[in-house]
Short mmCIF file of C-alpha atoms and ligand atoms in Angstrom, two decimals:
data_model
loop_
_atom_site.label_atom_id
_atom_site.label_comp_id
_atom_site.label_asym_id
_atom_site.label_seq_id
_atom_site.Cartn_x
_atom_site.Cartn_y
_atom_site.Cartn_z
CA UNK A 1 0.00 0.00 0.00
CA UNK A 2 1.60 3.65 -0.96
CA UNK A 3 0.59 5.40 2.26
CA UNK A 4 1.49 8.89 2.83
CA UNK A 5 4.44 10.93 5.00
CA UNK A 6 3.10 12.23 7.97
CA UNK A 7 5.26 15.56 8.90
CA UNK A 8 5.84 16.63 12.60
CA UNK A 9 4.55 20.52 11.83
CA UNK A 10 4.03 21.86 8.03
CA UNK A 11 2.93 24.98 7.80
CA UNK A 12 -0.73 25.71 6.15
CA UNK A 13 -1.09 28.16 3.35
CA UNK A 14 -4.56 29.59 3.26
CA UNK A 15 -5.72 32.23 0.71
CA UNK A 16 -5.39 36.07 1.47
CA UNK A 17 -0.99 34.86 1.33
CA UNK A 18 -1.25 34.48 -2.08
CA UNK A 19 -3.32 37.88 -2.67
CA UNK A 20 -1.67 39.84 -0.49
CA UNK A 21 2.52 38.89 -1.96
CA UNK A 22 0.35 39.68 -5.38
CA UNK A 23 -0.36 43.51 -4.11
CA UNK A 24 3.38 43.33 -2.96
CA UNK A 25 4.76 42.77 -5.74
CA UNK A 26 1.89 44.56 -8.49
CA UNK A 27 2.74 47.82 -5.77
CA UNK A 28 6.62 47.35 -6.23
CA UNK A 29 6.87 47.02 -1.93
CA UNK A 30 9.11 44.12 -1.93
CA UNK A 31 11.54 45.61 0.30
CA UNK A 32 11.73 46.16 3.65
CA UNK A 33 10.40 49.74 3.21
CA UNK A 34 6.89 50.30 2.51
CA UNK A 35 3.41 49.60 4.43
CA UNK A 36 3.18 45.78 4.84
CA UNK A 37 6.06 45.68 7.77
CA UNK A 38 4.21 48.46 9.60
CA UNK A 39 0.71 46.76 8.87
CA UNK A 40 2.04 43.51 10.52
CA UNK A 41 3.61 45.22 13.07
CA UNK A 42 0.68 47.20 14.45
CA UNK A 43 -1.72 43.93 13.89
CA UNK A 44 0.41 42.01 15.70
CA UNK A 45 0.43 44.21 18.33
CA UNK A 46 -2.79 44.54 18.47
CA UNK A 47 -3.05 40.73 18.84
CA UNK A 48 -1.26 40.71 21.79
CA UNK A 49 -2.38 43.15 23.67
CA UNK A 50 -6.23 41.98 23.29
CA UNK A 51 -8.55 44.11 25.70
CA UNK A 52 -5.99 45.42 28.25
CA UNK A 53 -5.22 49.77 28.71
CA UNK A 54 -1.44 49.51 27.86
CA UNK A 55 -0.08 50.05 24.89
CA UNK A 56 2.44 47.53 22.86
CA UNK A 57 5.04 47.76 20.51
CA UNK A 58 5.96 44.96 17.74
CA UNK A 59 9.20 45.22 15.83
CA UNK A 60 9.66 42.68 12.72
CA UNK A 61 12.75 40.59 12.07
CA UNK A 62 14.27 38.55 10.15
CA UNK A 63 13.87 35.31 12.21
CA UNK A 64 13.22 34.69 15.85
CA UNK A 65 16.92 34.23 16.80
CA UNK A 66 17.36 37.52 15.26
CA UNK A 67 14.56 39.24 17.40
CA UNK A 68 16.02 37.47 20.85
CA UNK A 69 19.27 39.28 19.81
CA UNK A 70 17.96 42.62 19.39
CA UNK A 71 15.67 42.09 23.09
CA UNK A 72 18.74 40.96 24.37
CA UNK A 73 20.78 44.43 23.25
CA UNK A 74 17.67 46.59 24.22
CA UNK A 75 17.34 44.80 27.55
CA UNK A 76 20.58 46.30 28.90
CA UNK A 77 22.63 42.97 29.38
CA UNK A 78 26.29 43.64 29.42
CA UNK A 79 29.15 41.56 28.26
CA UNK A 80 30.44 39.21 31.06
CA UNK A 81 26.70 39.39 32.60
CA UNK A 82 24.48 36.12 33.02
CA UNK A 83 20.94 35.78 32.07
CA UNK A 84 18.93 32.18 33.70
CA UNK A 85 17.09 30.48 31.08
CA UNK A 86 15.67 26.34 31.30
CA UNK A 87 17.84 24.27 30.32
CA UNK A 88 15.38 22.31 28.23
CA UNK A 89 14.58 24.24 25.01
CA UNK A 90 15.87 24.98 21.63
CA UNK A 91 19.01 26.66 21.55
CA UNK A 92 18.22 29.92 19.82
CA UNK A 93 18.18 31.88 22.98
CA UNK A 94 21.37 30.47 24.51
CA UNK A 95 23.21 31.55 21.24
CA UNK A 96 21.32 34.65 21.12
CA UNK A 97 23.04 35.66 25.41
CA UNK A 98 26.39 34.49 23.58
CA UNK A 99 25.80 37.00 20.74
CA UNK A 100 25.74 40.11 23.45
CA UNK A 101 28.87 38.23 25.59
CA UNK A 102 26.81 37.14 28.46
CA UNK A 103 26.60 33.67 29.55
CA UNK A 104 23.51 31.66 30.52
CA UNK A 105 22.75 29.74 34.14
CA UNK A 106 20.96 27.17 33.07
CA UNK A 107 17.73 26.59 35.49
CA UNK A 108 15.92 23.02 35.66
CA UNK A 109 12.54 22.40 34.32
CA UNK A 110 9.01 20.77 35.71
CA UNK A 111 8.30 17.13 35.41
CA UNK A 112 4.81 17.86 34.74
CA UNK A 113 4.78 20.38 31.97
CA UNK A 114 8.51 20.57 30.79
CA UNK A 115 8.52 24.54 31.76
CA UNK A 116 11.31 26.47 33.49
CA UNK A 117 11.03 25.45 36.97
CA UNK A 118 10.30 28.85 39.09
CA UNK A 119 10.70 27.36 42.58
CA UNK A 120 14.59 25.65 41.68
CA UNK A 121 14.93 29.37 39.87
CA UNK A 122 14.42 30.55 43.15
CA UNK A 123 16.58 27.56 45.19
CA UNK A 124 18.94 28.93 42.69
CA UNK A 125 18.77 32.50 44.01
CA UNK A 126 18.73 31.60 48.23
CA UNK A 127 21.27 29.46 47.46
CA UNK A 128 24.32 30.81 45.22
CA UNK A 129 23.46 34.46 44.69
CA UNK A 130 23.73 37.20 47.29
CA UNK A 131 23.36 41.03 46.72
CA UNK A 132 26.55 43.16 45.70
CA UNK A 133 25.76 46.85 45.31
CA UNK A 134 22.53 46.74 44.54
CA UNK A 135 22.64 44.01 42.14
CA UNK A 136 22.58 39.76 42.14
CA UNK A 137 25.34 38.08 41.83
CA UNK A 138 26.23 34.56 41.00
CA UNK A 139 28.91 33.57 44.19
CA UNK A 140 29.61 30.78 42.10
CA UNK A 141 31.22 32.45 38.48
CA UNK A 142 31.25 35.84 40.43
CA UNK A 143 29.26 37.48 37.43
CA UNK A 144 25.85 40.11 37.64
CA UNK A 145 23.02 38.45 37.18
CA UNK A 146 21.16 40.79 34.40
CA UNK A 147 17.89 38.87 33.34
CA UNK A 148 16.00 36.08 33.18
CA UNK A 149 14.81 34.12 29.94
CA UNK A 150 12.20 32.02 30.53
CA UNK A 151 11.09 30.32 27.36
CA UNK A 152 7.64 29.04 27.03
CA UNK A 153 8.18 25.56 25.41
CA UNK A 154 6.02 23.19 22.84
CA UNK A 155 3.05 25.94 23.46
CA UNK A 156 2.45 25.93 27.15
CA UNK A 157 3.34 29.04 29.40
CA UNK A 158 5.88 29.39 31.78
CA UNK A 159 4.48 29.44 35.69
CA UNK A 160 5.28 33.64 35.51
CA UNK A 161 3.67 35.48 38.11
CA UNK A 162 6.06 33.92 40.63
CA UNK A 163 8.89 34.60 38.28
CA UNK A 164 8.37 38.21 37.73
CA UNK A 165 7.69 38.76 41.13
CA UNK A 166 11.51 37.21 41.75
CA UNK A 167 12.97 39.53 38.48
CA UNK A 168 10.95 42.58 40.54
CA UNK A 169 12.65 42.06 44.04
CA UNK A 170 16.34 41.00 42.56
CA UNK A 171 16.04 43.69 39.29
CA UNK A 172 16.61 41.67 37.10
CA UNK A 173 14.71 42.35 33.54
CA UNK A 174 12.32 39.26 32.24
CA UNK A 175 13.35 38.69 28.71
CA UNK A 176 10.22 36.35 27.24
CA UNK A 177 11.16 33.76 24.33
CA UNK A 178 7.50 33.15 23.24
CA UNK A 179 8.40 31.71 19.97
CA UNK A 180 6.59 28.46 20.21
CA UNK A 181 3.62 29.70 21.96
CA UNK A 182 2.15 32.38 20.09
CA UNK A 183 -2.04 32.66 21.26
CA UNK A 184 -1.29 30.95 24.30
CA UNK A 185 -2.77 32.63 27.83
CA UNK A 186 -1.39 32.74 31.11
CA UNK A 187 -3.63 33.65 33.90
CA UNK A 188 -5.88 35.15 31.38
CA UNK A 189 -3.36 37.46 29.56
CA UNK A 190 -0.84 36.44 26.51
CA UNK A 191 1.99 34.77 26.91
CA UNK A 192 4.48 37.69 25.65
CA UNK A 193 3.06 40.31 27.65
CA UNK A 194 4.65 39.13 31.07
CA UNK A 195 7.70 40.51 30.77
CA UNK A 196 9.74 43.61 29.88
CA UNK A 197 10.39 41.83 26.14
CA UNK A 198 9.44 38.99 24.74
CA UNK A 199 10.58 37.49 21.28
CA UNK A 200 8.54 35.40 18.47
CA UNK A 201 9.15 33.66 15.68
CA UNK A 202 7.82 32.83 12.37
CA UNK A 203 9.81 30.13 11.19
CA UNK A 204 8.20 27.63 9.09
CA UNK A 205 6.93 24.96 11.77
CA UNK A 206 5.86 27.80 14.09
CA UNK A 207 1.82 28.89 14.57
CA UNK A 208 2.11 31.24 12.31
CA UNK A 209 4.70 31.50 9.66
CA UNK A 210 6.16 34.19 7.14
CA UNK A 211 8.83 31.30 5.86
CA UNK A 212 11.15 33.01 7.53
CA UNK A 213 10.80 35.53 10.38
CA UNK A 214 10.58 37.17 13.88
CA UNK A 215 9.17 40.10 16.14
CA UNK A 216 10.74 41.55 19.45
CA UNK A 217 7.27 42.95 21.42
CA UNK A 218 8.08 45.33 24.23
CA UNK A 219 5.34 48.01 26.18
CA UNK A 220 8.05 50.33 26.61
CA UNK A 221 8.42 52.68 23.82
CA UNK A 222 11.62 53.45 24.54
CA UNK A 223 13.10 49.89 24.67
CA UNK A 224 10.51 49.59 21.00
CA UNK A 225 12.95 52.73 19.31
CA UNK A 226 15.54 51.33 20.50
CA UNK A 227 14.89 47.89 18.93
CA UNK A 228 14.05 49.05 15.76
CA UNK A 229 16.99 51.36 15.84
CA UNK A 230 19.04 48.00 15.74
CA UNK A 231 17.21 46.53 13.63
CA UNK A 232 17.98 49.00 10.82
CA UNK A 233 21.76 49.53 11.16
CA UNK A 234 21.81 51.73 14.40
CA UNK A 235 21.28 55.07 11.67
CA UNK A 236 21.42 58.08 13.82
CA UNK A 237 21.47 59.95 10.61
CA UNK A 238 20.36 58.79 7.63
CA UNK A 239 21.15 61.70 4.98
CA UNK A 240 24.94 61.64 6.37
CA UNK A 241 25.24 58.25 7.03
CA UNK A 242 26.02 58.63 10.80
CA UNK A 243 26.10 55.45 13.24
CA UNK A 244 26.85 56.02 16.79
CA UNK A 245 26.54 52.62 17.33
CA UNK A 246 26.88 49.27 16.28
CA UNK A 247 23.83 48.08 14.08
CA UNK A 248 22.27 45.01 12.19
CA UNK A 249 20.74 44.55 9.22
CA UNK A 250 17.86 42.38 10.33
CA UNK A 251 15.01 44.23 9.81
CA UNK A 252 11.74 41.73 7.85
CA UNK A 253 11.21 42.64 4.23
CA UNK A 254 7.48 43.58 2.59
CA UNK A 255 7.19 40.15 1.41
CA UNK A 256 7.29 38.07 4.57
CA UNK A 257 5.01 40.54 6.39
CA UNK A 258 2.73 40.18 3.65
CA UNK A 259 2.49 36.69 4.28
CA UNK A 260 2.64 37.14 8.00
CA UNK A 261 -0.35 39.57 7.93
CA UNK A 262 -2.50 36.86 6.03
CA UNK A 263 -1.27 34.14 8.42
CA UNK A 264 -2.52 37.02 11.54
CA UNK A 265 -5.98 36.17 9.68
CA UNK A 266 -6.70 32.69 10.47
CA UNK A 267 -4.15 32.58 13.83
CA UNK A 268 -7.28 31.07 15.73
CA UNK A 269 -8.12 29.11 13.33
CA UNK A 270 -4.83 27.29 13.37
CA UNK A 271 -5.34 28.07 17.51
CA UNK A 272 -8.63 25.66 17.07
CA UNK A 273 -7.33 23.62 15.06
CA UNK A 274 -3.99 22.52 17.52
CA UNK A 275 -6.62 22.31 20.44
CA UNK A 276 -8.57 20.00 18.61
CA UNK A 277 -5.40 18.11 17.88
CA UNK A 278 -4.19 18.00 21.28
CA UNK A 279 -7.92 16.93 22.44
CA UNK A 280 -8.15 13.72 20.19
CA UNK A 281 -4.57 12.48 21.42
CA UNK A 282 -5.36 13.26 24.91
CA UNK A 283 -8.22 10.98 24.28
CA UNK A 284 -7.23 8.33 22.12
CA UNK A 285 -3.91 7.88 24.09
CA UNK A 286 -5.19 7.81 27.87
CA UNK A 287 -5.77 4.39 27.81
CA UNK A 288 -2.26 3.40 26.53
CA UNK A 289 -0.18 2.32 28.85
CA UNK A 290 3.05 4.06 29.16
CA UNK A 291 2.48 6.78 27.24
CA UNK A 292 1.97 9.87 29.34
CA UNK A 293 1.40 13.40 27.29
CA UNK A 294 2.97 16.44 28.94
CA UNK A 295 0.88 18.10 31.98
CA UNK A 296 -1.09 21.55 31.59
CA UNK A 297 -1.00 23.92 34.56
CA UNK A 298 -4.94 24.92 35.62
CA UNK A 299 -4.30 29.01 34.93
CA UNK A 300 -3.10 27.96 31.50
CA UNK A 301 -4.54 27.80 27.86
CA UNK A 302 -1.87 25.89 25.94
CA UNK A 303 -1.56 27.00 21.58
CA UNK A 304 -0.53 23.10 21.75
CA UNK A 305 2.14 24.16 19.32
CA UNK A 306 4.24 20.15 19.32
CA UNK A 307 1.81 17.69 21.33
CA UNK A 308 4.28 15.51 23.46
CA UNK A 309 4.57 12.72 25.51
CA UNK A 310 6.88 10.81 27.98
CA UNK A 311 7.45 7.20 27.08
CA UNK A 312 8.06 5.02 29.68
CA UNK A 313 9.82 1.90 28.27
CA UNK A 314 8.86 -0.75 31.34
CA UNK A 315 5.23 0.04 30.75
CA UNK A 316 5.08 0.96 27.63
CA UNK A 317 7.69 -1.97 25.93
CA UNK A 318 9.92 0.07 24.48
CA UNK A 319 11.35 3.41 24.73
CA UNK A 320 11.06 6.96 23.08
CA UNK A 321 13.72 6.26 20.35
CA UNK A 322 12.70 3.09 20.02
CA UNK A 323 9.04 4.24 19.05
CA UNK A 324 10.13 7.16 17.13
CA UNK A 325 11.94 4.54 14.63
CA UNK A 326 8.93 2.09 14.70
CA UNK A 327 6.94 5.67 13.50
CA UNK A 328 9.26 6.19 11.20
CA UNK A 329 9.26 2.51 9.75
CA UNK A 330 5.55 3.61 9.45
CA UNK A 331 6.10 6.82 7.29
CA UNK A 332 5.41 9.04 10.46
CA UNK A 333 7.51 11.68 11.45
CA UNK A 334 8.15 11.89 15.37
CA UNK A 335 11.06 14.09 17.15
CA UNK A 336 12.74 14.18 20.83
CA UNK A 337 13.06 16.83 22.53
CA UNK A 338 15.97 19.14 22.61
CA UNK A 339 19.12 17.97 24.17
CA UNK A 340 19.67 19.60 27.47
CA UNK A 341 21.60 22.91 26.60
CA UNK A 342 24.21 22.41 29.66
CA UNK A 343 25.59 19.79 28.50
CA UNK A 344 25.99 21.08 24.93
CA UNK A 345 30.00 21.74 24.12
CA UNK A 346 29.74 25.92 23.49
CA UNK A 347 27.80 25.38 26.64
CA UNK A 348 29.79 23.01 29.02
CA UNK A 349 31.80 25.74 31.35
CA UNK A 350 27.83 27.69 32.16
CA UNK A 351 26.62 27.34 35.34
CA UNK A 352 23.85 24.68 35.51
CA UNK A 353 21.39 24.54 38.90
CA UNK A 354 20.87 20.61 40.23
CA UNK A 355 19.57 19.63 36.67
CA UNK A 356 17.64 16.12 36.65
CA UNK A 357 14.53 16.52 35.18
CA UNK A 358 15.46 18.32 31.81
CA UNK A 359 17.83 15.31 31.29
CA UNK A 360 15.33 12.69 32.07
CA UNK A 361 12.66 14.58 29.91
CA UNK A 362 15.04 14.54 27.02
CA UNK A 363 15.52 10.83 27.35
CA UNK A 364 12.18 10.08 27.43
CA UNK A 365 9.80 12.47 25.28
CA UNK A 366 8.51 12.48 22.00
CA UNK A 367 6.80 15.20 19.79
CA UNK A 368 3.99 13.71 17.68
CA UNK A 369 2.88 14.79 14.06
CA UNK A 370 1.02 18.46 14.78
CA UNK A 371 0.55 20.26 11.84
CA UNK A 372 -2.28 22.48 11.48
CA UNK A 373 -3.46 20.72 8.66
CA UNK A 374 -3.46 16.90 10.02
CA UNK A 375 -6.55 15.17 8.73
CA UNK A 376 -8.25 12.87 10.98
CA UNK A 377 -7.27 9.81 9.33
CA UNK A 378 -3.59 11.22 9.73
CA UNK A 379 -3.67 11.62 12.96
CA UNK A 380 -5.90 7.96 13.59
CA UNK A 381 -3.22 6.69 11.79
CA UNK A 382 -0.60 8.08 14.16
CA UNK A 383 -2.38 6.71 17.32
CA UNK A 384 -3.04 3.31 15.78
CA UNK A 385 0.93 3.21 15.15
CA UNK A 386 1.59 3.43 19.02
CA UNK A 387 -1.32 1.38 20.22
CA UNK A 388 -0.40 -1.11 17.91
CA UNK A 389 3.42 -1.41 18.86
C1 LIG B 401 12.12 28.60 16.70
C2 LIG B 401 12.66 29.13 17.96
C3 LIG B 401 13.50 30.24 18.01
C4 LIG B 401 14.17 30.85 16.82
O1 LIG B 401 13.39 31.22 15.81
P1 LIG B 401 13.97 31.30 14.31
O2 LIG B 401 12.91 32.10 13.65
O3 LIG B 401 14.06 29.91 13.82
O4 LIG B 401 15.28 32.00 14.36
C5 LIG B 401 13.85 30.75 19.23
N1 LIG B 401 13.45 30.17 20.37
C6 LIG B 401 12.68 29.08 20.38
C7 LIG B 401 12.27 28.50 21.68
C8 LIG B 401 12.28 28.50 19.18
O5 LIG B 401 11.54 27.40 19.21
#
């Protein structure tokens, strides 16, 4: 039988891309100048900051990594500094704190939902920081301790209210990486609009996607000059060609935002759509045993951007890589989980906080086909692959 690949997450093209790239290009805006960037910008903004009385800045870029650089360079991190992030995520942001010449901590993560763990962040704190002239410092590498980076992993949020309440009483600035969770809520209110920054991407597999892309979302007007300032070559004067400081070219071109304004369009669509993903394999895998899908905190509303589960091999009969080849054998496309960044060689000499659980997550998790546009008999097909093995 010729039966079809099954991706892990392909993007889904609707309509209004297509018509929208056309007016691009029949309008000669193909550039990074010209209204699409701006239109993006200010929907996505919009977006984000739903119903509540502040306002919010978006800044485009070229791709997410790009974006965490510029929040890291607006956020006031200095070289030598240290920023705590989990140690269980992709490793954009890491690079991103090596780009400015700080160095992460690496912070554990929960069993239950894979998140940055807030209480070992603070057991991190009590233990091996004190307070040197006003500011935290790390008694272990001796460095200031400028930020933290919490990332908010597969779609879930990060546990923040505790965590900004530490960055408020040690000053430290919360730096968001909300790449993977675009649309999801914390406590009510978006996941990006916790802290000072946040960062999101539009690569291809993400909720939304431009094909390539990224946006750096800040409240503080300031910090969203500043950003774009970066973004566009740090020009102080643009006639005379004056740079004070050092810039970057990354600003997002007409093109992408085109696409990107389309994608804003049907965002809960796609929203539904991975709920009513994550729904049927909550269901249909409950009763296998073994297989145990990642936790959701109560005051939490997931965008179930990469459903995931932990495999436990003596219940279950064999273990995560073990069933990720058998789903490959069956044309389905299955992926671990990052491998701890600690442990990582441009990593290795960090500091890394009593880490156990991001290790044993990484051993023993698997992210199942989640693409938008999975059709039901996809998707049956998937679950009948790992009851059936
Ligand atoms: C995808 C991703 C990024 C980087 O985004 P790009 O657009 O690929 O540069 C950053 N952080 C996390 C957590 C991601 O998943």
């Amino acid at each position: 039988m010729n039966i079809s690949f099954i991706p892990l997450c392909e993007p889904t093209i609707h309509g209004n891309e297509w018509f929208y790239v056309k007016k691009c290009l029949d309008d000669h805006v193909i550039s990074s100048v010209g209204g699409y960037v701006e239109r993006f910008e200010k929907v996505f903004a919009a977006y984000l900051k739903g119903d509540h009385p502040s306002p919010l800045f978006a800044v485009a870029c070229v791709n997410g990594t790009a974006a965490l650089h510029v929040a890291l360079l607006i956020s006031g991190v200095q070289s030598n500094e240290e920023v705590l992030m989990p140690a269980l995520t992709f490793v954009a942001p890491a690079n991103a704190i090596r780009y400015v010449g700080a160095w992460p901590v690496f912070i554990d993560v929960e069993l239950r939902t894979g998140q940055m763990d807030v209480e070992k962040l603070h057991d991190f704190i009590r233990k091996k920081c004190e307070i040197r002239g006003g500011r935290l410092v790390n008694r272990v590498t001796q460095r200031i301790i400028a930020s933290i980076l919490p990332v908010h992993i597969l779609g879930h949020p990060v546990d923040m209210e505790p965590l900004v309440a530490l960055a408020k009483k040690y000053h430290l600035v919360v730096i968001e990486d909300a790449a993977q969770s675009l649309g999801a809520l914390y406590k009510n209110k978006k996941v990006g609009t916790w802290g000072d920054i946040a960062s999101f991407s539009f690569n291809g597999n993400k909720v939304i996607t431009t094909g390539g892309g990224g946006m750096v979302v800040t409240a503080d007007p300031l910090l969203a000059k500043k950003a774009r300032y970066y973004t566009t070559q740090a020009k102080d004067d643009p006639q005379e060609f004056i740079h004070h400081e050092i810039g970057y070219n990354y600003r997002l071109t007409n093109i992408q935002a085109a696409i990107g304004l389309a994608q804003m369009e049907y965002l809960n669509d796609h929203l539904t759509m991975k709920r009513r993903l994550a729904n049927f394999y909550d269901e249909s895998l409950i009763k296998v045993e073994g297989i145990k899908p990642f936790g959701k905190s109560l005051d939490a509303v997931s965008s179930h951007w990469l459903y995931t589960v932990v495999v436990d091999k003596d219940s279950y009969g064999m273990d995560s890589r073990e069933l990720l080849f058998r789903l490959r054998e069956k044309k389905i496309e299955a992926r671990p989980l990052w491998h701890p960044l600690h442990l990582l060689k441009p990593f290795r000499s960090c500091y890394a906080h009593q880490i156990e659980v991001a290790e044993y997550l990484y051993r023993h998790s698997l992210s199942l086909p989640s693409s938008v546009g999975l059709k039901m008999e996809e998707q049956k097909r998937v679950v009948e692959a790992i009851r059936g093995c």
